[in-house]
Coordinates of C-alpha atoms and ligand atoms in Angstrom, one line a residue:
X4 CA -84.0 41.1 -182.9
X5 CA -80.3 40.9 -183.9
X6 CA -79.7 43.0 -187.2
X7 CA -80.9 40.6 -190.0
X8 CA -78.9 41.2 -193.1
X9 CA -81.8 40.7 -195.4
X10 CA -85.2 38.3 -195.2
X11 CA -84.3 37.0 -198.4
X12 CA -80.8 35.6 -197.4
X13 CA -80.7 32.1 -196.2
X14 CA -79.5 32.2 -192.6
X15 CA -77.4 29.4 -191.4
X16 CA -76.7 29.8 -187.6
X17 CA -74.0 27.5 -185.9
X18 CA -73.8 27.7 -182.1
X19 CA -70.3 26.9 -180.7
X20 CA -67.1 27.4 -182.5
X21 CA -65.0 24.6 -181.3
X22 CA -63.5 21.7 -183.3
X23 CA -66.6 21.1 -185.2
X24 CA -68.2 24.6 -185.3
X25 CA -65.4 26.7 -186.3
X26 CA -64.3 24.3 -189.2
X27 CA -67.9 24.2 -190.2
X28 CA -68.4 28.1 -190.5
X29 CA -65.2 28.4 -192.4
X30 CA -66.1 25.8 -195.0
X31 CA -69.8 27.2 -195.1
X32 CA -68.5 30.8 -195.6
X33 CA -66.1 29.7 -198.3
X34 CA -68.7 27.7 -200.2
X35 CA -71.6 30.3 -200.3
X36 CA -72.2 33.4 -201.8
X37 CA -72.6 36.3 -199.1
X38 CA -75.4 37.7 -201.4
X39 CA -77.5 34.6 -201.0
X40 CA -76.2 33.3 -197.5
X41 CA -75.7 34.7 -194.2
X42 CA -73.5 32.3 -192.1
X43 CA -73.4 33.2 -188.3
X44 CA -71.3 32.0 -185.4
X45 CA -72.7 32.4 -182.0
X46 CA -70.0 31.6 -179.4
X47 CA -69.7 32.6 -175.8
X48 CA -66.0 32.9 -175.9
X49 CA -63.9 35.4 -178.1
X50 CA -61.2 33.2 -178.8
X51 CA -60.7 29.5 -179.7
X52 CA -58.2 27.1 -178.4
X53 CA -58.2 23.6 -179.5
X54 CA -59.5 21.4 -176.6
X55 CA -56.9 18.5 -176.9
X56 CA -54.2 21.2 -176.1
X57 CA -55.8 22.2 -172.8
X58 CA -53.6 19.7 -170.7
X59 CA -50.4 21.5 -172.1
X60 CA -52.0 25.0 -171.1
X61 CA -52.8 23.7 -167.7
X62 CA -49.4 22.4 -167.1
X63 CA -47.7 25.5 -168.5
X64 CA -46.1 24.0 -171.5
X65 CA -48.0 25.7 -173.9
X66 CA -48.8 29.3 -174.0
X67 CA -52.3 29.4 -175.3
X68 CA -52.1 33.0 -176.4
X69 CA -49.8 32.1 -179.3
X70 CA -52.2 29.3 -180.5
X71 CA -55.5 30.7 -179.9
X72 CA -57.8 31.9 -182.8
X73 CA -59.7 35.1 -182.5
X74 CA -63.3 34.7 -183.7
X75 CA -63.7 38.3 -184.8
X76 CA -60.5 38.3 -187.1
X77 CA -61.4 34.7 -188.3
X78 CA -64.9 35.7 -189.3
X79 CA -63.7 38.8 -191.1
X80 CA -61.3 36.8 -193.0
X81 CA -63.8 34.1 -194.0
X82 CA -66.8 36.3 -194.5
X83 CA -69.2 34.9 -191.8
X84 CA -70.5 36.9 -188.9
X85 CA -69.6 36.2 -185.3
X86 CA -71.9 36.9 -182.5
X87 CA -70.3 36.8 -178.9
X88 CA -73.0 35.4 -176.7
X89 CA -74.2 32.2 -175.1
X90 CA -77.1 30.5 -176.5
X91 CA -79.9 30.8 -173.9
X92 CA -83.1 29.4 -175.6
X93 CA -84.4 28.0 -179.0
X94 CA -87.8 29.1 -180.0
X95 CA -88.6 26.4 -182.6
X96 CA -92.1 27.7 -183.4
X97 CA -90.5 31.2 -184.5
X98 CA -87.3 29.7 -185.7
X99 CA -85.2 32.2 -183.7
X100 CA -82.6 31.5 -181.0
X101 CA -82.4 33.7 -178.0
X102 CA -78.9 34.6 -176.6
X103 CA -78.1 35.6 -173.0
X104 CA -76.9 39.0 -172.2
X105 CA -73.1 39.4 -172.5
X106 CA -71.8 40.6 -169.1
X107 CA -68.5 42.2 -168.3
X108 CA -66.2 41.1 -165.2
X109 CA -68.3 43.3 -163.0
X110 CA -71.5 41.9 -164.2
X111 CA -72.5 44.9 -166.2
X112 CA -74.5 44.2 -169.4
X113 CA -72.1 44.7 -172.4
X114 CA -74.6 43.2 -175.1
X115 CA -78.2 42.8 -174.4
X116 CA -80.4 39.6 -174.9
X117 CA -80.9 39.2 -178.6
X118 CA -83.0 36.9 -180.9
X119 CA -81.4 35.6 -184.0
X120 CA -83.4 34.2 -186.8
X121 CA -82.4 30.9 -188.5
X122 CA -83.4 28.9 -191.6
X123 CA -80.9 26.3 -190.5
X124 CA -79.4 25.7 -187.1
X125 CA -76.5 23.6 -186.3
X126 CA -75.7 23.0 -182.6
X127 CA -72.0 22.4 -182.0
X128 CA -71.8 23.4 -178.3
X129 CA -69.5 20.5 -177.2
X130 CA -69.7 18.7 -173.8
X131 CA -68.7 18.6 -170.3
X132 CA -67.0 16.1 -168.1
X133 CA -69.7 13.8 -166.4
X134 CA -69.5 13.9 -162.6
X135 CA -72.2 11.1 -162.3
X136 CA -73.8 12.9 -159.6
X137 CA -70.9 12.2 -157.3
X138 CA -71.1 14.3 -154.4
X139 CA -68.7 17.2 -154.0
X140 CA -67.4 17.0 -157.5
X141 CA -68.7 20.2 -158.8
X142 CA -67.9 22.0 -155.6
X143 CA -64.4 20.9 -155.0
X144 CA -62.8 19.4 -158.2
X145 CA -61.5 21.6 -161.1
X146 CA -62.2 20.7 -164.8
X147 CA -60.4 21.0 -168.0
X148 CA -63.1 21.9 -170.4
X149 CA -62.2 25.5 -171.1
X150 CA -59.1 27.7 -171.7
X151 CA -60.4 29.5 -168.5
X152 CA -60.3 26.3 -166.7
X153 CA -56.9 25.3 -167.9
X154 CA -55.5 28.8 -167.0
X155 CA -56.9 28.5 -163.4
X156 CA -55.5 25.1 -162.8
X157 CA -52.0 26.4 -163.9
X158 CA -52.2 29.4 -161.7
X159 CA -53.1 27.3 -158.7
X160 CA -50.6 24.7 -159.5
X161 CA -47.9 27.3 -159.7
X162 CA -48.8 28.9 -156.5
X163 CA -48.8 25.5 -154.8
X164 CA -45.1 25.0 -156.2
X165 CA -44.0 28.3 -155.1
X166 CA -45.4 27.7 -151.6
X167 CA -43.6 24.4 -151.5
X168 CA -40.4 25.8 -152.6
X169 CA -40.7 28.6 -150.0
X170 CA -41.5 26.2 -147.0
X171 CA -38.9 23.4 -147.7
X172 CA -36.0 24.8 -145.9
X173 CA -38.1 25.4 -142.7
X174 CA -38.5 21.7 -142.3
X175 CA -42.2 21.9 -143.1
X176 CA -43.8 19.2 -145.0
X177 CA -43.1 20.5 -148.6
X178 CA -45.1 18.6 -151.3
X179 CA -47.6 19.4 -153.8
X180 CA -50.2 16.8 -154.3
X181 CA -52.3 16.4 -157.2
X182 CA -55.2 14.0 -157.7
X183 CA -56.5 13.5 -161.2
X184 CA -59.7 11.3 -161.6
X185 CA -60.1 9.8 -164.9
X186 CA -57.8 7.5 -166.5
X187 CA -58.7 8.5 -170.2
X188 CA -56.6 10.6 -172.4
X189 CA -57.1 13.8 -170.6
X190 CA -55.9 12.3 -167.3
X191 CA -53.1 10.3 -168.7
X192 CA -51.7 13.2 -170.7
X193 CA -52.1 15.7 -167.9
X194 CA -50.1 13.5 -165.4
X195 CA -47.3 13.2 -167.9
X196 CA -47.1 17.0 -168.7
X197 CA -47.1 17.9 -165.0
X198 CA -44.1 15.7 -164.6
X199 CA -42.4 17.2 -167.4
X200 CA -43.2 20.8 -165.9
X201 CA -42.0 19.7 -162.5
X202 CA -38.7 18.8 -163.9
X203 CA -38.3 22.1 -165.5
X204 CA -39.2 24.1 -162.5
X205 CA -35.8 24.1 -160.9
X206 CA -34.3 26.0 -163.9
X207 CA -37.0 28.5 -163.4
X208 CA -35.7 29.7 -160.0
X209 CA -37.5 27.2 -157.7
X210 CA -34.2 25.7 -156.7
X211 CA -35.5 23.6 -153.8
X212 CA -38.4 22.0 -156.0
X213 CA -37.1 18.4 -156.7
X214 CA -39.0 15.5 -158.5
X215 CA -40.2 14.2 -155.3
X216 CA -41.9 17.5 -154.2
X217 CA -44.7 16.8 -156.7
X218 CA -47.0 13.7 -156.1
X219 CA -49.4 12.7 -158.8
X220 CA -52.2 10.2 -158.3
X221 CA -54.2 9.2 -161.2
X222 CA -57.5 7.3 -160.5
X223 CA -59.5 5.2 -163.0
X224 CA -62.6 3.4 -162.0
X225 CA -62.3 0.9 -164.8
X226 CA -59.7 -2.0 -164.8
X227 CA -57.5 -0.3 -167.3
X228 CA -56.2 3.1 -168.5
X229 CA -57.4 4.6 -171.8
X230 CA -60.5 2.4 -172.6
X231 CA -60.2 3.5 -176.2
X232 CA -56.8 1.9 -176.8
X233 CA -55.9 -1.9 -176.8
X234 CA -55.0 -3.6 -173.5
X235 CA -51.3 -3.8 -174.2
X236 CA -51.0 -0.2 -175.1
X237 CA -52.6 0.8 -171.9
X238 CA -50.4 -1.6 -169.8
X239 CA -47.4 0.1 -171.5
X240 CA -48.7 3.6 -170.6
X241 CA -49.3 2.6 -167.1
X242 CA -45.8 1.3 -166.8
X243 CA -44.4 4.4 -168.2
X244 CA -46.5 6.7 -165.9
X245 CA -45.1 4.4 -162.8
X246 CA -41.7 5.0 -164.1
X247 CA -42.2 8.8 -164.1
X248 CA -43.4 8.5 -160.6
X249 CA -47.2 8.7 -161.2
X250 CA -49.2 6.7 -158.7
X251 CA -51.7 5.0 -161.0
X252 CA -54.7 3.1 -159.4
X253 CA -57.2 1.4 -161.4
X254 CA -60.4 0.0 -160.3
X255 CA -60.6 3.1 -157.9
X256 CA -64.0 4.2 -157.8
X257 CA -64.6 7.6 -156.3
X258 CA -67.5 8.2 -154.0
X259 CA -67.1 11.6 -152.8
X260 CA -64.9 14.7 -153.2
X261 CA -64.1 17.0 -150.3
X262 CA -62.2 20.2 -150.2
X263 CA -58.8 18.6 -150.1
X264 CA -59.8 14.9 -150.2
X265 CA -61.0 12.2 -152.7
X266 CA -62.8 9.3 -151.1
X267 CA -62.5 6.0 -153.0
X268 CA -64.8 2.8 -152.5
X269 CA -62.9 0.1 -150.4
X270 CA -59.7 2.3 -150.4
X271 CA -57.8 4.8 -148.5
X272 CA -58.9 8.5 -148.9
X273 CA -56.5 10.5 -151.0
X274 CA -55.6 13.9 -149.6
X275 CA -54.7 16.3 -152.5
X276 CA -53.8 20.1 -152.7
X277 CA -55.4 20.0 -156.3
X278 CA -58.1 17.7 -157.6
X279 CA -58.7 17.6 -161.3
X280 CA -61.9 15.8 -162.5
X281 CA -61.7 14.4 -166.1
X282 CA -64.0 11.5 -166.5
X283 CA -66.5 10.8 -169.4
X284 CA -68.3 13.4 -171.6
X285 CA -72.0 14.4 -171.4
X286 CA -74.1 17.3 -172.8
X287 CA -74.0 20.6 -171.0
X288 CA -76.4 20.6 -168.0
X289 CA -77.8 23.8 -169.4
X290 CA -79.2 22.0 -172.6
X291 CA -82.3 20.8 -171.0
X292 CA -83.2 24.4 -170.2
X293 CA -82.2 25.6 -173.6
X294 CA -84.2 23.2 -175.8
X295 CA -87.1 20.9 -175.7
X296 CA -85.3 18.7 -178.3
X297 CA -84.8 15.0 -177.2
X298 CA -81.7 14.5 -175.1
X299 CA -79.8 11.2 -174.3
X300 CA -79.3 9.8 -170.9
X301 CA -76.1 11.7 -171.1
X302 CA -77.7 14.9 -171.7
X303 CA -76.7 15.0 -175.6
X304 CA -78.9 16.0 -178.4
X305 CA -80.3 12.8 -180.0
X306 CA -79.8 13.0 -183.8
X307 CA -80.6 10.7 -186.6
X308 CA -77.6 9.0 -188.5
X309 CA -78.0 12.2 -190.9
X310 CA -77.0 14.5 -187.9
X311 CA -80.7 15.9 -188.0
X312 CA -82.2 16.3 -184.5
X313 CA -84.9 13.8 -183.9
X314 CA -87.6 16.4 -183.4
X315 CA -86.8 19.2 -185.9
X316 CA -86.0 18.8 -189.6
X317 CA -84.4 22.5 -189.3
X318 CA -81.9 21.6 -186.4
X319 CA -78.8 19.6 -186.6
X320 CA -76.4 18.8 -183.9
X321 CA -72.6 17.8 -184.4
X322 CA -69.6 16.9 -182.3
X323 CA -69.6 16.1 -178.5
X324 CA -73.0 17.6 -178.0
X325 CA -74.7 15.0 -180.4
X326 CA -75.8 11.7 -179.5
X327 CA -75.5 9.7 -182.8
X328 CA -76.0 5.9 -183.2
X329 CA -75.1 4.9 -186.9
X330 CA -76.9 1.9 -188.5
X331 CA -75.6 -1.4 -187.4
X332 CA -73.7 0.3 -184.4
X333 CA -74.5 -0.1 -180.6
X334 CA -72.7 2.7 -179.3
X335 CA -72.8 6.3 -180.3
X336 CA -70.1 8.0 -182.4
X337 CA -67.4 8.7 -179.7
X338 CA -66.9 12.2 -178.5
X339 CA -63.5 12.8 -180.2
X340 CA -61.8 15.5 -182.1
X341 CA -61.8 13.3 -185.3
X342 CA -65.5 12.6 -185.0
X343 CA -66.1 16.5 -184.6
X344 CA -64.0 17.3 -187.6
X345 CA -65.6 14.7 -189.7
X346 CA -69.2 15.9 -188.7
X347 CA -68.5 19.3 -189.6
X348 CA -67.3 18.1 -193.3
X349 CA -70.5 16.1 -193.6
X350 CA -72.7 19.0 -192.3
X351 CA -71.3 21.3 -195.3
X352 CA -72.8 19.0 -197.9
X353 CA -75.9 17.9 -195.7
X354 CA -77.1 21.5 -195.4
X355 CA -76.7 21.9 -199.2
X356 CA -78.9 18.9 -199.6
X357 CA -81.4 20.1 -197.0
X358 CA -81.9 23.4 -198.7
X359 CA -82.4 21.8 -202.1
X360 CA -84.9 19.5 -200.6
X361 CA -82.8 16.6 -201.6
X362 CA -82.6 13.4 -199.4
X363 CA -79.9 13.5 -196.5
X364 CA -77.0 11.2 -196.3
X365 CA -76.1 9.1 -193.4
X366 CA -72.9 10.2 -191.7
X367 CA -70.1 7.7 -192.0
X368 CA -67.6 7.6 -189.2
X369 CA -64.1 6.6 -190.1
X370 CA -62.2 5.6 -186.9
X371 CA -58.5 6.7 -187.6
X372 CA -57.4 5.3 -184.5
X373 CA -56.4 6.8 -181.1
X374 CA -53.1 8.2 -179.8
X375 CA -51.9 9.3 -176.4
X376 CA -48.7 11.6 -175.8
X377 CA -47.0 11.4 -172.5
X378 CA -45.3 14.7 -172.9
X379 CA -41.9 14.5 -174.3
X380 CA -41.5 11.1 -172.7
X381 CA -43.3 8.9 -175.1
X382 CA -46.2 8.6 -177.5
X383 CA -48.3 5.4 -177.9
X384 CA -51.4 4.6 -179.9
X385 CA -53.2 2.6 -182.5
X386 CA -53.9 3.6 -186.2
X387 CA -56.9 2.2 -188.1
X388 CA -57.0 2.0 -191.8
X389 CA -57.7 0.1 -194.9
X390 CA -54.1 0.7 -196.5
X391 CA -52.5 -1.0 -193.2
X392 CA -55.3 -3.6 -193.2
X393 CA -56.9 -2.9 -189.9
X394 CA -55.4 -1.8 -186.6
X395 CA -51.8 -1.1 -186.1
X396 CA -50.1 -0.3 -182.8
X397 CA -47.4 2.6 -182.9
X398 CA -45.2 4.2 -180.7
X399 CA -42.0 6.5 -180.6
X400 CA -41.4 9.0 -183.5
X401 CA -44.0 7.7 -185.8
X402 CA -46.7 7.8 -183.1
X403 CA -45.4 11.5 -182.1
X404 CA -45.7 12.5 -185.8
X405 CA -49.3 10.9 -186.1
X406 CA -50.3 12.8 -182.9
X407 CA -49.0 16.1 -184.0
X408 CA -50.8 15.5 -187.4
X409 CA -54.2 15.6 -185.5
X410 CA -53.7 19.2 -184.6
X411 CA -52.4 20.0 -188.0
X412 CA -55.4 18.7 -189.6
X413 CA -57.4 20.9 -187.3
X414 CA -55.3 24.0 -188.4
X415 CA -55.9 23.2 -192.0
X416 CA -59.7 22.8 -191.4
X417 CA -59.9 26.1 -189.5
X418 CA -57.5 28.4 -191.6
X419 CA -57.7 26.6 -195.2
X420 CA -54.8 24.9 -196.9
X421 CA -52.6 28.1 -197.4
X422 CA -53.1 29.9 -194.1
X423 CA -53.2 26.6 -192.1
X424 CA -49.8 25.6 -193.6
X425 CA -48.3 28.9 -192.5
X426 CA -49.7 28.4 -189.1
X427 CA -48.1 25.1 -188.9
X428 CA -44.8 26.6 -189.9
X429 CA -45.1 29.4 -187.4
X430 CA -46.0 26.9 -184.6
X431 CA -42.9 24.8 -185.5
X432 CA -40.6 28.0 -184.9
X433 CA -42.5 29.0 -181.9
X434 CA -41.8 25.6 -180.1
X435 CA -38.1 26.3 -180.7
X436 CA -38.1 29.8 -179.7
X437 CA -40.4 30.3 -176.6
X438 CA -39.9 29.3 -173.3
X439 CA -40.5 25.8 -172.2
X440 CA -42.9 26.8 -169.3
X441 CA -45.5 29.5 -168.9
X442 CA -45.2 30.5 -165.3
X443 CA -47.9 33.2 -165.1
Ligands
LIG515 C1 -58.1 18.1 -172.2 C2 -58.8 17.4 -173.5 C3 -58.0 16.7 -174.2 C4 -58.6 16.1 -175.3 N1 -57.7 15.2 -176.1 C5 -58.2 14.6 -177.3 C6 -57.5 13.9 -178.1 O1 -56.2 13.6 -177.8 N2 -57.9 13.4 -179.2 C7 -59.3 13.6 -179.5 O2 -59.7 13.0 -180.5 N3 -60.1 14.2 -178.7 C8 -59.7 14.8 -177.6 N4 -60.4 15.5 -176.8 C9 -61.8 15.5 -177.1 C10 -61.9 16.8 -178.2 O3 -61.4 17.9 -177.7 C11 -63.5 17.0 -178.3 O4 -64.1 15.7 -178.8 C12 -63.9 18.1 -179.5 O5 -63.3 19.3 -179.0 C13 -65.3 18.2 -179.6 O6 -65.5 19.3 -180.5 P1 -66.8 20.1 -180.4 O7 -66.8 21.1 -181.5 O8 -67.9 19.2 -180.2 O9 -66.9 20.8 -179.0 P2 -65.6 21.9 -178.4 O10 -64.5 21.8 -179.1 O11 -65.8 21.7 -177.0 O12 -66.5 23.4 -178.8 C14 -67.7 23.7 -178.2 C15 -67.8 25.1 -178.4 O13 -69.0 25.6 -178.0 C16 -69.1 26.9 -177.2 N5 -70.3 26.8 -176.3 C17 -70.6 26.0 -175.5 N6 -71.9 26.2 -174.8 C18 -72.3 27.3 -175.6 C19 -73.4 27.9 -175.5 N7 -74.4 28.0 -174.8 N8 -73.4 29.4 -176.4 C20 -72.3 29.6 -177.2 N9 -71.4 28.7 -177.3 C21 -71.3 27.5 -176.6 C22 -67.9 26.6 -176.5 O14 -67.3 27.8 -175.8 C23 -66.8 26.0 -177.4 O15 -66.1 26.9 -178.0 C24 -60.0 16.2 -175.7 C25 -60.8 16.9 -174.7 C26 -60.3 17.6 -173.7 C27 -61.0 18.5 -172.8

């Protein structure tokens, strides 16, 4: 059993330190007295990078080292405990979670398997891209779900560019082809970010690398890009991507992925040096082994509108790992950063009420709209709100500011108002002083 501070303390365990979990532990630690409460974050990584930045990390236009948050330091600053391990199993009868052994690069055990007692357990483990059981996806495609995957994509992309640059004078076919599957925000934003990076490569010594060397194909099974945005916004985005040289194909249903090929129903097979899969969100496949809690068809933990799990009053789930259908709604709360942040806020009061035995309140999701950034080329989206009387489409500088404010809100949630503001200022300076591309 991992060191229990004292049996008398209320122990709140949060698993997963992403957009939802990290904001939650900070707020819980700031709210509760350490003499009465022990707030514990269990997270498999040692640092946090906000997921919506991963396409920039993958393209090299952001250096994640300068934006990451070290859990150890964050925990010391805010007064919660950080336990670096992956959740392996929940023993609901004994109210303990079991964490997997932490291994080093050589597979040696660094920290043994542990048990951690909980009074209240909040699962905030995020989600993964849905491969819909399509053959070859897990074996041959890359994903953009973690910092490690974004770093891997960037390294492979850079190697492919260096190879193409090196071979061009010999007359060999010199091209880097990337196939991105999924026309949601991730696929769209990564396409534009890669075009931006390719434009900058010449000034980084890849003199023979021109814009035609990079060929990007973006495949979307549905009739339009960006299902969360209105039709005309998605048309504009499609047009802008086409102007940037991206081959956008909607209605393209992928049926199989091979080592360097993406097969499309009723269409030609697309050959690609790099294949990136960015479709849908589902619960981590491991969840069914971790817990016997009810899971949705997409493998997410089914919660009541209060965010409490259907099967256990001591366990809650928030963010992408939760399947929450609110009263009067047919569809679940969407897996987005804004939902994760709002759920984290709601959990703070909810845990208070649960501890006092008071009735829980339903979560209310406030859709603030959706925005998509085409790197430095354009930003489009729609804002929702009572003040503007419903939905308003925005683009250009206003949209850019609204887009940037999403990350700023995350920084304030994670670092608090004072430190968050300093981080925002430092980031602004960094953007001016650091190189445009990270090429390692
Ligand atoms: C490339 C990309 C771009 C995106 N862009 C946008 C956008 O523009 N706007 C928007 O609203 N949303 C966007 N999203 C979605 C948004 O990032 C997610 O909805 C949000 O991060 C969900 O927060 P979360 O806390 O539920 O999960 P996450 O932020 O994914 O955090 C989950 C955490 O749990 C940890 N974890 C997982 N399993 C375990 C385990 N077994 N044990 C311990 N720890 C574990 C993970 O390491 C991670 O730190 C984007 C997502 C991606 C991938």
